[in-house]
């Protein structure tokens, strides 16, 4: 694929990621922020008796909390959330567009829209859903702050393993296709990926900083379902938007290839005549 075409797809992927991030932000604000606020309220309610039993001056504790909170909750839940989701969407959109440029025409006879949809679905499963099954998301106020670094490292390690195993499965499926057929090769490669993911989940350590038993289960699942919904909407919107933009970007190239093929066929006919 020509460098200018790849650059054009990269720009369109970032635009699609921005629009998909905007959709995800709306859902995150509407469905996710209420559970975050309730989780913070639960944490504050648990920590208040500890401060009182410890003999700490309430005014001093409030002053320290106000000093530590550099960004207020309203700003975090609006501008902060929007910035994070939009930057995340643009970054993933740019990366996904480059992967799309490398996969188009190499994973089957799929057009730009179908390739973008398959890529978005595979990215949702490998980048988010599989790591989520091993290390489910937890509200920001839950858990020991000292273990955030360890939990983040384990989560990103699971993402890396999931993506690498998916790449190996795709390569294995392509090599098995001539012998087994496309469908059987896809089933074998998908089954191998699932088995490898299960093994990785068993080998990697669990989350030692579990959610406290006193934390409301309904609130925890509300947060986790909102987290899954935001990611699903992000990748669905990206697949649909980028598929349409990529098809428009590649239409002149496809028309040129079709014209070149028709011209070559006409020359072959004249030569044979």
XYZ file of N, CA, C and O in Angstrom, residues 27-28 31-36 39 124 128-129 131-140 142-143 151 155 206-213 215-233:
212
model
N -21.566 8.098 27.159
C -22.013 6.933 27.925
C -21.297 6.845 29.265
O -21.912 6.509 30.289
N -19.992 7.143 29.273
C -19.236 7.083 30.523
C -19.757 8.094 31.535
O -19.840 7.810 32.738
N -23.638 6.789 32.385
C -23.781 5.490 33.044
C -22.668 5.183 34.032
O -22.883 4.430 34.988
N -21.484 5.741 33.828
C -20.356 5.386 34.685
C -20.133 6.300 35.863
O -19.788 5.848 36.968
N -20.321 7.594 35.665
C -20.041 8.555 36.734
C -20.904 8.380 37.978
O -20.414 8.559 39.089
N -22.204 8.039 37.868
C -22.979 7.816 39.097
C -22.398 6.730 39.987
O -22.345 6.890 41.212
N -21.932 5.626 39.410
C -21.341 4.563 40.224
C -20.004 5.001 40.810
O -19.646 4.599 41.925
N -19.251 5.832 40.095
C -17.993 6.355 40.637
C -18.268 7.255 41.832
O -17.605 7.164 42.882
N -19.267 5.167 44.744
C -18.122 4.433 45.294
C -17.266 5.338 46.170
O -16.795 4.932 47.241
N -11.603 -5.162 20.551
C -12.387 -5.124 21.782
C -12.153 -6.384 22.615
O -11.982 -6.321 23.831
N -9.434 -5.475 25.536
C -10.188 -5.145 26.752
C -10.872 -6.351 27.402
O -10.694 -6.601 28.591
N -11.684 -7.092 26.645
C -12.545 -8.091 27.268
C -11.747 -9.212 27.931
O -12.035 -9.592 29.079
N -8.462 -9.258 29.005
C -7.824 -8.774 30.243
C -8.829 -8.468 31.349
O -8.539 -8.667 32.531
N -10.022 -8.002 30.981
C -11.057 -7.696 31.970
C -11.494 -8.956 32.709
O -11.786 -8.913 33.916
N -11.568 -10.079 32.005
C -11.988 -11.320 32.643
C -10.985 -11.769 33.713
O -11.373 -12.390 34.710
N -9.727 -11.466 33.517
C -8.709 -11.817 34.506
C -8.622 -10.766 35.603
O -8.547 -11.102 36.795
N -8.604 -9.511 35.222
C -8.494 -8.409 36.186
C -9.662 -7.444 35.962
O -9.530 -6.456 35.242
N -10.828 -7.747 36.552
C -12.007 -6.882 36.348
C -11.763 -5.472 36.871
O -11.002 -5.263 37.819
N -12.420 -4.531 36.225
C -12.283 -3.137 36.634
C -12.916 -2.934 38.004
O -13.896 -3.577 38.364
N -12.344 -2.028 38.778
C -12.857 -1.676 40.092
C -12.958 -0.163 40.192
O -12.173 0.561 39.584
N -13.936 0.347 40.932
C -14.064 1.799 41.080
C -12.799 2.417 41.646
O -12.039 1.752 42.377
N -12.512 3.674 41.332
C -11.251 4.294 41.751
C -11.073 4.380 43.262
O -9.955 4.451 43.742
N -11.890 2.080 45.414
C -11.801 0.748 46.008
C -10.369 0.247 45.919
O -9.727 0.368 44.880
N -9.880 -0.329 46.999
C -8.549 -0.919 46.992
C -7.508 -0.026 47.636
O -7.729 1.162 47.893
N -1.238 -3.430 40.204
C -2.450 -3.811 39.484
C -2.410 -3.325 38.039
O -2.812 -4.046 37.117
N -2.396 -5.686 34.619
C -3.429 -5.506 33.602
C -2.806 -5.290 32.225
O -3.230 -5.904 31.238
N -3.169 -13.517 40.755
C -4.457 -12.869 40.885
C -4.323 -11.491 41.507
O -3.232 -11.056 41.897
N -5.444 -10.817 41.608
C -5.473 -9.495 42.213
C -5.504 -9.652 43.726
O -6.521 -10.029 44.310
N -4.373 -9.365 44.364
C -4.290 -9.536 45.816
C -5.108 -8.493 46.563
O -5.531 -8.718 47.699
N -5.344 -7.361 45.947
C -6.097 -6.280 46.589
C -7.561 -6.416 46.192
O -8.064 -5.708 45.328
N -8.254 -7.364 46.820
C -9.623 -7.658 46.439
C -10.573 -6.563 46.932
O -10.249 -5.781 47.822
N -11.760 -6.555 46.333
C -12.786 -5.601 46.748
C -13.283 -5.984 48.130
O -13.560 -7.159 48.398
N -13.386 -5.055 49.067
C -13.859 -5.384 50.420
C -15.244 -6.015 50.398
O -16.082 -5.682 49.557
N -15.464 -6.952 51.321
C -16.760 -7.631 51.384
C -17.886 -6.674 51.726
O -19.046 -6.914 51.376
N -18.291 -3.747 50.520
C -18.651 -2.895 49.386
C -19.881 -3.474 48.703
O -19.943 -4.666 48.415
N -20.890 -2.649 48.380
C -22.126 -3.161 47.773
C -21.870 -3.850 46.431
O -21.265 -3.264 45.527
N -22.344 -5.101 46.334
C -22.126 -5.866 45.108
C -22.848 -5.241 43.920
O -22.328 -5.235 42.794
N -24.046 -4.718 44.152
C -24.801 -4.101 43.052
C -24.074 -2.893 42.484
O -24.035 -2.681 41.264
N -23.455 -2.105 43.360
C -22.715 -0.926 42.907
C -21.482 -1.332 42.126
O -21.132 -0.710 41.118
N -20.809 -2.397 42.580
C -19.612 -2.883 41.878
C -19.964 -3.354 40.474
O -19.273 -3.005 39.503
N -21.040 -4.124 40.339
C -21.424 -4.628 39.017
C -21.950 -3.514 38.126
O -21.790 -3.560 36.905
N -22.584 -2.522 38.728
C -23.015 -1.369 37.932
C -21.813 -0.680 37.302
O -21.844 -0.297 36.117
N -20.745 -0.519 38.085
C -19.538 0.110 37.547
C -18.905 -0.760 36.463
O -18.485 -0.245 35.418
N -18.826 -2.062 36.707
C -18.170 -2.945 35.730
C -18.975 -3.054 34.439
O -18.398 -3.088 33.341
N -20.284 -3.114 34.538
C -21.099 -3.160 33.328
C -20.973 -1.855 32.540
O -20.939 -1.874 31.302
N -20.912 -0.731 33.253
C -20.717 0.546 32.569
C -19.359 0.577 31.877
O -19.235 1.085 30.752
N -18.331 0.016 32.523
C -16.996 -0.031 31.919
C -16.997 -0.859 30.640
O -16.438 -0.442 29.613
N -17.635 -2.022 30.679
C -17.725 -2.851 29.474
C -18.517 -2.136 28.386
O -18.149 -2.155 27.203
N -19.622 -1.497 28.772
C -20.452 -0.798 27.793
C -19.717 0.335 27.109
O -19.865 0.540 25.894
N -18.912 1.076 27.864
C -18.153 2.183 27.279
C -17.159 1.660 26.243
O -17.042 2.211 25.131
N -16.445 0.588 26.587
C -15.477 0.028 25.646
C -16.168 -0.564 24.421
O -15.682 -0.412 23.292
N -17.286 -1.243 24.639
C -18.015 -1.823 23.506
C -18.527 -0.728 22.570
O -18.436 -0.857 21.336
N -19.054 0.349 23.135
C -19.525 1.459 22.300
C -18.359 2.118 21.573
O -18.481 2.489 20.391
